[in-house]
PDB file of C-alpha atoms in Angstrom:
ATOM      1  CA  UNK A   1      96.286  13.554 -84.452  1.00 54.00           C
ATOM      2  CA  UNK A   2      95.198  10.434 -83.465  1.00 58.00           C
ATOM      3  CA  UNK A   3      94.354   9.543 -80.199  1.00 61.00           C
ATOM      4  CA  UNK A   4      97.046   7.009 -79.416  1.00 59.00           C
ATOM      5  CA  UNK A   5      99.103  10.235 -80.180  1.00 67.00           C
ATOM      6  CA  UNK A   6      97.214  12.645 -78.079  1.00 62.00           C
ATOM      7  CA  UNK A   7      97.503  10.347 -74.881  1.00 62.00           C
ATOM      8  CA  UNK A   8     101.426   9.969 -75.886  1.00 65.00           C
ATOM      9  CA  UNK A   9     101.266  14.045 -75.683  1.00 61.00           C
ATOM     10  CA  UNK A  10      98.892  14.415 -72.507  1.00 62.00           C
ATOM     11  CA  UNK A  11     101.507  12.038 -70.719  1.00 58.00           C
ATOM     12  CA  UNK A  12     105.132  13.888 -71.997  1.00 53.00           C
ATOM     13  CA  UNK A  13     103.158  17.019 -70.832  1.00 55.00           C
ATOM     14  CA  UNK A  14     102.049  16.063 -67.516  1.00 55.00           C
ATOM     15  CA  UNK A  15     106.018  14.373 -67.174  1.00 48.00           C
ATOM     16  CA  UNK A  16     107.567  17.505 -67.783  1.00 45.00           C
ATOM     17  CA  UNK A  17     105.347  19.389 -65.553  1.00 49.00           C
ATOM     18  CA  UNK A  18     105.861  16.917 -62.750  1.00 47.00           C
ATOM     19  CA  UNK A  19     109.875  17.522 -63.577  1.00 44.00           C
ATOM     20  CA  UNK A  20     109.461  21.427 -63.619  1.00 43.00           C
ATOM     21  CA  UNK A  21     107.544  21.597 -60.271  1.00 46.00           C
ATOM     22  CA  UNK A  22     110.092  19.518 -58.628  1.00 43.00           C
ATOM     23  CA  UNK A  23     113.101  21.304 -59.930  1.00 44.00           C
ATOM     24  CA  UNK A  24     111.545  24.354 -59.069  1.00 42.00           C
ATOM     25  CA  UNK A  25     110.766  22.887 -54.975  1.00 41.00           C
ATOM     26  CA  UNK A  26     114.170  22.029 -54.431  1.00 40.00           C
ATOM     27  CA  UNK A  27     115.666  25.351 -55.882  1.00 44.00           C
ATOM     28  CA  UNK A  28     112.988  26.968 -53.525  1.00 39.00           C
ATOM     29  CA  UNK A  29     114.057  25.124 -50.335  1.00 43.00           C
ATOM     30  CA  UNK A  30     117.838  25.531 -51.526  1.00 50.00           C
ATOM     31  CA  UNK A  31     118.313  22.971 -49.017  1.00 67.00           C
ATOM     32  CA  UNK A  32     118.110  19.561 -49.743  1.00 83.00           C
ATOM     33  CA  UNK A  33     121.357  17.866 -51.616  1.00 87.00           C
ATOM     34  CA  UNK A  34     120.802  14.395 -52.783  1.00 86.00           C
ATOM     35  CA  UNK A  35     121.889  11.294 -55.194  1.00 83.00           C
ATOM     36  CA  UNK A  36     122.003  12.529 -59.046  1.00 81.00           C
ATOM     37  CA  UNK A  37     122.128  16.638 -58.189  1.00 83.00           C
ATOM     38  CA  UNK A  38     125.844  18.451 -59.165  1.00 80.00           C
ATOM     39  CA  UNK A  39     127.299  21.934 -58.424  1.00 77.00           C
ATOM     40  CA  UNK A  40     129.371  23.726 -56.269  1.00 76.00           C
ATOM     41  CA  UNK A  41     127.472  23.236 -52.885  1.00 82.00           C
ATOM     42  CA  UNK A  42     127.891  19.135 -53.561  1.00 84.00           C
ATOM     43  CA  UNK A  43     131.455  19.753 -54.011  1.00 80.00           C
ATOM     44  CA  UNK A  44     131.728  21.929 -51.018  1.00 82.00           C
ATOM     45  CA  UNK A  45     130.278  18.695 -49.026  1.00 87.00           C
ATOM     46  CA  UNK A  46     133.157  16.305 -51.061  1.00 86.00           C
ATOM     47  CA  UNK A  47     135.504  18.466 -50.027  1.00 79.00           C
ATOM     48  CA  UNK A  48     134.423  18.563 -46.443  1.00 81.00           C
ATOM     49  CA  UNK A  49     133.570  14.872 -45.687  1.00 85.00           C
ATOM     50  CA  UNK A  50     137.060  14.297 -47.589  1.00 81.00           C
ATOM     51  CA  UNK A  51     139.377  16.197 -45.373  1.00 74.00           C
ATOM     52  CA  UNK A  52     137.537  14.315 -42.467  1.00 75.00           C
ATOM     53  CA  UNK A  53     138.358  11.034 -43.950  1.00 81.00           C
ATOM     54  CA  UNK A  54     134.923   9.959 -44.617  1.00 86.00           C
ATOM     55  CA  UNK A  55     134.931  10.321 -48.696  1.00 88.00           C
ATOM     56  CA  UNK A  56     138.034   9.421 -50.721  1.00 89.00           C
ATOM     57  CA  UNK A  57     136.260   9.903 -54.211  1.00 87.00           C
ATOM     58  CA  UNK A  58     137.041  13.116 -56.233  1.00 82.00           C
ATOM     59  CA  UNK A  59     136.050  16.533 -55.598  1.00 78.00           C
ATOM     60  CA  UNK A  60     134.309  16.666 -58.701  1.00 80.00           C
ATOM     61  CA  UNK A  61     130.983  18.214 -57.373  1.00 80.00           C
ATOM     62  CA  UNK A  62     128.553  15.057 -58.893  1.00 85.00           C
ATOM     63  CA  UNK A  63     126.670  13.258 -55.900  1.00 87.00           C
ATOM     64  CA  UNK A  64     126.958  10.029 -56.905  1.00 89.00           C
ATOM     65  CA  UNK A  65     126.989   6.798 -55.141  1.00 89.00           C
ATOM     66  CA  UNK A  66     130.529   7.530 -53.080  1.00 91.00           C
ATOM     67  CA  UNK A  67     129.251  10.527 -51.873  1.00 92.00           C
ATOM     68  CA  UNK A  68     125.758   9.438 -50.237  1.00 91.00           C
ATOM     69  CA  UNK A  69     127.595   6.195 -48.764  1.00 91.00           C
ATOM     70  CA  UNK A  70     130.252   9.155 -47.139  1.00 91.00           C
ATOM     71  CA  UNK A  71     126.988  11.358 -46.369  1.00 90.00           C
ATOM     72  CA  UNK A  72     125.587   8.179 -44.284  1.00 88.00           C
ATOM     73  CA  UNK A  73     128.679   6.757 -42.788  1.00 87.00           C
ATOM     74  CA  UNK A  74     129.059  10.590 -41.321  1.00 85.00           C
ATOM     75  CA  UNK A  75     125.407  10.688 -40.143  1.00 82.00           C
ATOM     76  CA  UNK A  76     125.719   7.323 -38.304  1.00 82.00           C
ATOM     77  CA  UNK A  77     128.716   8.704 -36.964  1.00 78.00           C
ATOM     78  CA  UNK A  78     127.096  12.096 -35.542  1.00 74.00           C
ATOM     79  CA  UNK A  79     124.191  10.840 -34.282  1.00 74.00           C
ATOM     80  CA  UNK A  80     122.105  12.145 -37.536  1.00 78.00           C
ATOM     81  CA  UNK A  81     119.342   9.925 -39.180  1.00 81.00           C
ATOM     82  CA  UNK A  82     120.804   8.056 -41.988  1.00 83.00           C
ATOM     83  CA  UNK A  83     119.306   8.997 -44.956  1.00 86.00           C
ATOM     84  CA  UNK A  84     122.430   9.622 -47.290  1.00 86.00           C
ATOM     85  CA  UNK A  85     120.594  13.228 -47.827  1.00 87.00           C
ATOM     86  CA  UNK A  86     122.310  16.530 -46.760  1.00 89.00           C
ATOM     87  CA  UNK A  87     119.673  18.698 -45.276  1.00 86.00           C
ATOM     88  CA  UNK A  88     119.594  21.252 -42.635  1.00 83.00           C
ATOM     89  CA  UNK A  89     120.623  19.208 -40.109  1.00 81.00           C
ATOM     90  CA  UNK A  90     123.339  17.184 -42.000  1.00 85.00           C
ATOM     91  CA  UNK A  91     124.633  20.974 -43.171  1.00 83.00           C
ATOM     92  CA  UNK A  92     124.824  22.022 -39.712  1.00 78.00           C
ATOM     93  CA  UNK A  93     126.787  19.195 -38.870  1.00 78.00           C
ATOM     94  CA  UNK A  94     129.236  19.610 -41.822  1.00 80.00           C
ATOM     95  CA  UNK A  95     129.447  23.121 -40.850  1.00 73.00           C
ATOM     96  CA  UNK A  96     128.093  24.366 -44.024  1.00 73.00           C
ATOM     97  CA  UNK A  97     125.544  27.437 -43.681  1.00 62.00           C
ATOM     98  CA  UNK A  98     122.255  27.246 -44.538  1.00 56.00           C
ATOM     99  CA  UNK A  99     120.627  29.740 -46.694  1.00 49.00           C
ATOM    100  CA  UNK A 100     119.121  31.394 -43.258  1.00 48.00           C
ATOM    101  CA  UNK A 101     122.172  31.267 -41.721  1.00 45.00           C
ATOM    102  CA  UNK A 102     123.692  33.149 -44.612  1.00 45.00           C
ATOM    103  CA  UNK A 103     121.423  35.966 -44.041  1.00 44.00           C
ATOM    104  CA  UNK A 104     121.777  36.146 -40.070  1.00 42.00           C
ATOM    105  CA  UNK A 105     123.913  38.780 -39.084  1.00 39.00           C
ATOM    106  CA  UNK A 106     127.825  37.582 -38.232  1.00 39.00           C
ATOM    107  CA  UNK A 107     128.185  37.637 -33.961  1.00 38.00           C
ATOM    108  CA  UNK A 108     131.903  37.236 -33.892  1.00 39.00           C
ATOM    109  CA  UNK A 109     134.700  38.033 -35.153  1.00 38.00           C
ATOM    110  CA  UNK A 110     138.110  35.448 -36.537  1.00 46.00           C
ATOM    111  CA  UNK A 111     138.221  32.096 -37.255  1.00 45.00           C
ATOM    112  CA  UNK A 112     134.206  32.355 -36.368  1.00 49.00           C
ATOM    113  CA  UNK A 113     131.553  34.416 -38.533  1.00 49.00           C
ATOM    114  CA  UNK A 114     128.530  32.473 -38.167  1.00 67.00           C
ATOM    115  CA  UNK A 115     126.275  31.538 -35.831  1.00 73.00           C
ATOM    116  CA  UNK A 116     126.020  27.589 -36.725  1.00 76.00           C
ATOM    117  CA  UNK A 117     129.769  27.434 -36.056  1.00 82.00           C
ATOM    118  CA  UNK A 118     128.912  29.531 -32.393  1.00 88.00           C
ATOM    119  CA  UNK A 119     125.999  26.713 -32.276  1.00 88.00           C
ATOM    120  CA  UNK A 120     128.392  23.883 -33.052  1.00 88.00           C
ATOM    121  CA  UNK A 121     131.056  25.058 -30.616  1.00 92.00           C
ATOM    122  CA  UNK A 122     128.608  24.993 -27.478  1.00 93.00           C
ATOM    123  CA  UNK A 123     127.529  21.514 -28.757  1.00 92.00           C
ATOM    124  CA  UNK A 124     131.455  20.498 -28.667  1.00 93.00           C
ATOM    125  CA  UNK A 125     131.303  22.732 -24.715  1.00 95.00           C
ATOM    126  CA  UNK A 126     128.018  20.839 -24.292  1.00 94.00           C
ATOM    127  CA  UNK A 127     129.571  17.284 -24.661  1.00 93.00           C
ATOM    128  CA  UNK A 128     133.066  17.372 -23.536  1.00 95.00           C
ATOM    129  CA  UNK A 129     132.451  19.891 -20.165  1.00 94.00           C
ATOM    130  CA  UNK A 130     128.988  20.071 -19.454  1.00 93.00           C
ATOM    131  CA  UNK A 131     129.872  19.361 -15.423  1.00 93.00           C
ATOM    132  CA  UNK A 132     132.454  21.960 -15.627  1.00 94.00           C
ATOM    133  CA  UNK A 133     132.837  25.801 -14.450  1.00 94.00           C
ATOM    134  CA  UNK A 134     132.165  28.099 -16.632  1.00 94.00           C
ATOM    135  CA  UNK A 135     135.675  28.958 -17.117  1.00 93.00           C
ATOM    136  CA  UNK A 136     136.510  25.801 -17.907  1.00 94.00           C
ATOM    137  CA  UNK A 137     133.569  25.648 -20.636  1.00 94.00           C
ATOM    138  CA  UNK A 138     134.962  28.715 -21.991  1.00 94.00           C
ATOM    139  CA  UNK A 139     138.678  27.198 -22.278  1.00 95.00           C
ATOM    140  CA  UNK A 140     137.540  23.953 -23.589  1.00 96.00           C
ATOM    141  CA  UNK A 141     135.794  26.252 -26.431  1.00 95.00           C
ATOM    142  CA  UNK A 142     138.897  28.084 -26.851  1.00 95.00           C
ATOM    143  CA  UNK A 143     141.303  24.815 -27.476  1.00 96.00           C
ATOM    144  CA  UNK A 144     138.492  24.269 -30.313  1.00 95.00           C
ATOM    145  CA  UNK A 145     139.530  28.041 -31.609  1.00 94.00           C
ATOM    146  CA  UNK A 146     142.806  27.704 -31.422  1.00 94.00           C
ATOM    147  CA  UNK A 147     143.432  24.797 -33.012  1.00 92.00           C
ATOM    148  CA  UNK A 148     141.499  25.999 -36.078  1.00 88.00           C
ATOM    149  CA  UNK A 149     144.761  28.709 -36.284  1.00 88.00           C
ATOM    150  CA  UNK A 150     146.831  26.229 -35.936  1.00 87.00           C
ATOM    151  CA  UNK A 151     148.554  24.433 -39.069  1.00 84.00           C
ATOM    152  CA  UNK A 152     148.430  20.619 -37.969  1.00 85.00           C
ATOM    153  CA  UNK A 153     144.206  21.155 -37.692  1.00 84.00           C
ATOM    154  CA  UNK A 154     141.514  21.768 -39.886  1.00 82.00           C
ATOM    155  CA  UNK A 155     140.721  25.404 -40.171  1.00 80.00           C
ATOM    156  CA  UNK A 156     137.118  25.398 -39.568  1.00 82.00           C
ATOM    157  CA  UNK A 157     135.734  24.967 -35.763  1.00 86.00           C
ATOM    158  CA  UNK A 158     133.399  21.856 -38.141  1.00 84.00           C
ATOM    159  CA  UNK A 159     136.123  20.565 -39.533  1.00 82.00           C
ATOM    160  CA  UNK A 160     138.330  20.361 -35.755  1.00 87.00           C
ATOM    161  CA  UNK A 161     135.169  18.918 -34.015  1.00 87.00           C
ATOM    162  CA  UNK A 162     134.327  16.302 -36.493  1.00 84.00           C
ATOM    163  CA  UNK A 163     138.157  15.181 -37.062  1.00 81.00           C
ATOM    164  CA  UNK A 164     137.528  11.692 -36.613  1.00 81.00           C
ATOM    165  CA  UNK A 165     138.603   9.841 -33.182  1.00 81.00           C
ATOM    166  CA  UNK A 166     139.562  13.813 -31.416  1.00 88.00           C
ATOM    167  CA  UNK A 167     136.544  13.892 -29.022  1.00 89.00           C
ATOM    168  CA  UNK A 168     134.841  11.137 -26.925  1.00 88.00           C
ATOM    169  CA  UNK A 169     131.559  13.589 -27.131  1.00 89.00           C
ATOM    170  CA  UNK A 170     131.227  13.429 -30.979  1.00 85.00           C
ATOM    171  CA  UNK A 171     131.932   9.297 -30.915  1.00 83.00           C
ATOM    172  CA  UNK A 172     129.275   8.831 -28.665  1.00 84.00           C
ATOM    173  CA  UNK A 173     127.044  10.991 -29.361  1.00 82.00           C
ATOM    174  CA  UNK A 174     126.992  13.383 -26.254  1.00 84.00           C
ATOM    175  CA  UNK A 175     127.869  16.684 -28.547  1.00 85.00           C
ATOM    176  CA  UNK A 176     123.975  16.214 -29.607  1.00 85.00           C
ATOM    177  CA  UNK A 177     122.674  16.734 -26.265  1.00 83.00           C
ATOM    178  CA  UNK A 178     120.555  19.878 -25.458  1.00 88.00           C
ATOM    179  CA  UNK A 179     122.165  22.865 -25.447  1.00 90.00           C
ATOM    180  CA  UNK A 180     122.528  25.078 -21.755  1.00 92.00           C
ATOM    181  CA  UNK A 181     122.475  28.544 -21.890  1.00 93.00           C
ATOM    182  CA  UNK A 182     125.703  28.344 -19.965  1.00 94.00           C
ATOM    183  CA  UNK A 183     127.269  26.652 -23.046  1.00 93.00           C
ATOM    184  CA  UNK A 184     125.617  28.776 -25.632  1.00 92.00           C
ATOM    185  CA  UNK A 185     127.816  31.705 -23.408  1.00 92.00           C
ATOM    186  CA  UNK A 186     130.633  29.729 -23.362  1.00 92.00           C
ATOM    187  CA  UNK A 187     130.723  29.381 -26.885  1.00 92.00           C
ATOM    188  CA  UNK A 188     130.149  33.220 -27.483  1.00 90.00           C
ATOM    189  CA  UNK A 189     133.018  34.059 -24.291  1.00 90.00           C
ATOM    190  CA  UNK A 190     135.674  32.128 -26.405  1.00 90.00           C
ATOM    191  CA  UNK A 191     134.749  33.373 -30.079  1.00 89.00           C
ATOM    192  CA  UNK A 192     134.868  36.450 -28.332  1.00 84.00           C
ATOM    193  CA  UNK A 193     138.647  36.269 -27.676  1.00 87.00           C
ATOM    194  CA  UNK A 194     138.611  35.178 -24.057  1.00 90.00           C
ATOM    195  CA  UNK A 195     140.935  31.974 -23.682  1.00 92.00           C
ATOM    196  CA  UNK A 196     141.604  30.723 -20.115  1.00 93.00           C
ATOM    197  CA  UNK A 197     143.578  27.653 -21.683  1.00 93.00           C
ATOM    198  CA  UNK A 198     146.367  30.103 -21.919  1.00 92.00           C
ATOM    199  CA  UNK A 199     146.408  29.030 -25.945  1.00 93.00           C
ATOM    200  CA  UNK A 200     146.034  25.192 -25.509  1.00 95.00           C
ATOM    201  CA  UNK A 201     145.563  22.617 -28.427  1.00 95.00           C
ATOM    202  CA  UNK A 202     144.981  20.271 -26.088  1.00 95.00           C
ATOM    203  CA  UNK A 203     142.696  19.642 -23.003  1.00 95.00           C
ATOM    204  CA  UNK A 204     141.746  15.958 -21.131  1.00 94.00           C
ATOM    205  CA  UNK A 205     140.515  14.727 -17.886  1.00 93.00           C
ATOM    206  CA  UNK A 206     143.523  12.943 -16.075  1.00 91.00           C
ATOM    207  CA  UNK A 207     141.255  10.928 -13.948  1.00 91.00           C
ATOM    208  CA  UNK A 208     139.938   8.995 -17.046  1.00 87.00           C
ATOM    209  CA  UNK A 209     141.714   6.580 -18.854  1.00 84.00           C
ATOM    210  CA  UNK A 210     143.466   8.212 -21.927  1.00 84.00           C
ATOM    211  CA  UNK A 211     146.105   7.515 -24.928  1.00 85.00           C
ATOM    212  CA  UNK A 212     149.908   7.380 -23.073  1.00 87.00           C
ATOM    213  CA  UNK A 213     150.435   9.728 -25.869  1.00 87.00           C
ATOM    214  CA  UNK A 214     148.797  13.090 -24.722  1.00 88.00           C
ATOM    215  CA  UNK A 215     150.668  12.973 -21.402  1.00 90.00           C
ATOM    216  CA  UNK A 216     154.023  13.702 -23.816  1.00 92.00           C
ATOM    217  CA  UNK A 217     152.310  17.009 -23.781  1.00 92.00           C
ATOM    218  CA  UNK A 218     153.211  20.091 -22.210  1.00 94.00           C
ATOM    219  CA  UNK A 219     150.600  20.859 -19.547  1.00 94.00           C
ATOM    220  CA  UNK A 220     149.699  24.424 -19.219  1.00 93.00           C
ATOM    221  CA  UNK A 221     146.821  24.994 -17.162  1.00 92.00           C
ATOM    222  CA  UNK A 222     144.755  23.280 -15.065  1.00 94.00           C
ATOM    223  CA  UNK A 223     140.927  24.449 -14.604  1.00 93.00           C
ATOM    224  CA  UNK A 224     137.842  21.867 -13.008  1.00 94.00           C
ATOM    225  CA  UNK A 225     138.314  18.435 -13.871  1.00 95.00           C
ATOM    226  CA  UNK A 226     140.840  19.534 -17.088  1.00 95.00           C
ATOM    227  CA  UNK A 227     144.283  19.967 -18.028  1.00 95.00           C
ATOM    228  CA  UNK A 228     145.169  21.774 -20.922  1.00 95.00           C
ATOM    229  CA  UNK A 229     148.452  21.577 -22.848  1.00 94.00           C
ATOM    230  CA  UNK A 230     150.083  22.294 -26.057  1.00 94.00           C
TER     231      UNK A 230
END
């Protein structure tokens, strides 16, 4: 062999080996979803961003170049750093569990059987009725629930909270603030099955300016600073 063809072999070597170990770091952090990987968890993330109207390319589980421009029009939307990567944080926001998640132990029962979606639902409490009482957290957490059984919403409590232009929290960025234990009960009260809405789809603060539209709603309930309607 000569040696222009042993340094030709040293260099495919140490390529492949560089390749292996890198393949083998992402499988290990199972985390990480980025430009150029495929499968089933990418198309899970199509699928997602698509029925929030943030990727109209095919479901065909390939992250390409439609799918990190979705991934980063999303994060600038949430409040996430743009990166046009989907790790933990992005997957939380998506409402897709993380491996750890996957092994936690379920703490409710429903439309709810994870605790990032428990999480994600005081973040939603957090930002839309942080100054309310507790009831009225809990109510403004059930609306979330309910609407998720409900045919004319998404069916996840991710995919109702992220519907683009529902809540003034998740536009500006108040759903990201830090959690209270108060909300993290909240949260936990409504997946429970305690609804003080009396089955709202709807809830809004009349004092504030809002869309003539909602008032063609029928109010239910009033708790705190909130109406709730169907």
């Amino acid at each position: 062999m000569t040696s222009l063809r042993v340094v030709r072999f040293i260099l495919v070597t140490l390529v492949l080996l560089i390749l292996l170990s890198f393949g083998l770091s992402a499988r290990a952090q199972n985390l990480l979803l980025h430009w150029g990987v495929s499968g089933g968890e990418v198309a899970q993330v199509q699928q997602r961003l698509a029925s929030w109207g943030y990727y109209d390319g095919p479901v065909d589980g390939v992250f390409g170049n439609a799918t990190a421009d979705a991934v980063r029009t999303f994060q600038w939307k949430n409040g996430i750093a743009v990166d046009g990567l989907v790790g933990p944080e992005t997957r939380e926001a998506l409402g897709i569990q993380t491996a750890a998640a996957q092994e936690a132990p379920a703490v409710s029962r429903g439309a709810v059987s994870d605790r990032d979606s428990v999480t994600l639902l005081a973040r939603l409490i957090m930002g839309e009725a942080a100054d309310e009482p507790f009831e009225g957290k809990v109510a403004v957490g059930a609306v979330i629930l309910n609407r998720t059984q409900n045919a004319s919403f998404p069916h996840t409590i991710a995919g109702v909270i992220f519907q683009p232009g529902e809540f003034e929290s998740v536009e500006n960025g108040q759903v990201w603030r830090e959690l209270s234990t108060e909300a993290v009960r909240a949260a936990e009260s409504a997946v429970s099955g305690w609804d003080p809405s009396g089955g709202a789809l709807f809830f809004w603060n009349p004092a504030k300016p809002v869309s003539a539209w909602i008032w063609s709603r029928q109010i239910i309930s009033q708790i705190g600073n909130h109406v709730f309607a169907l």
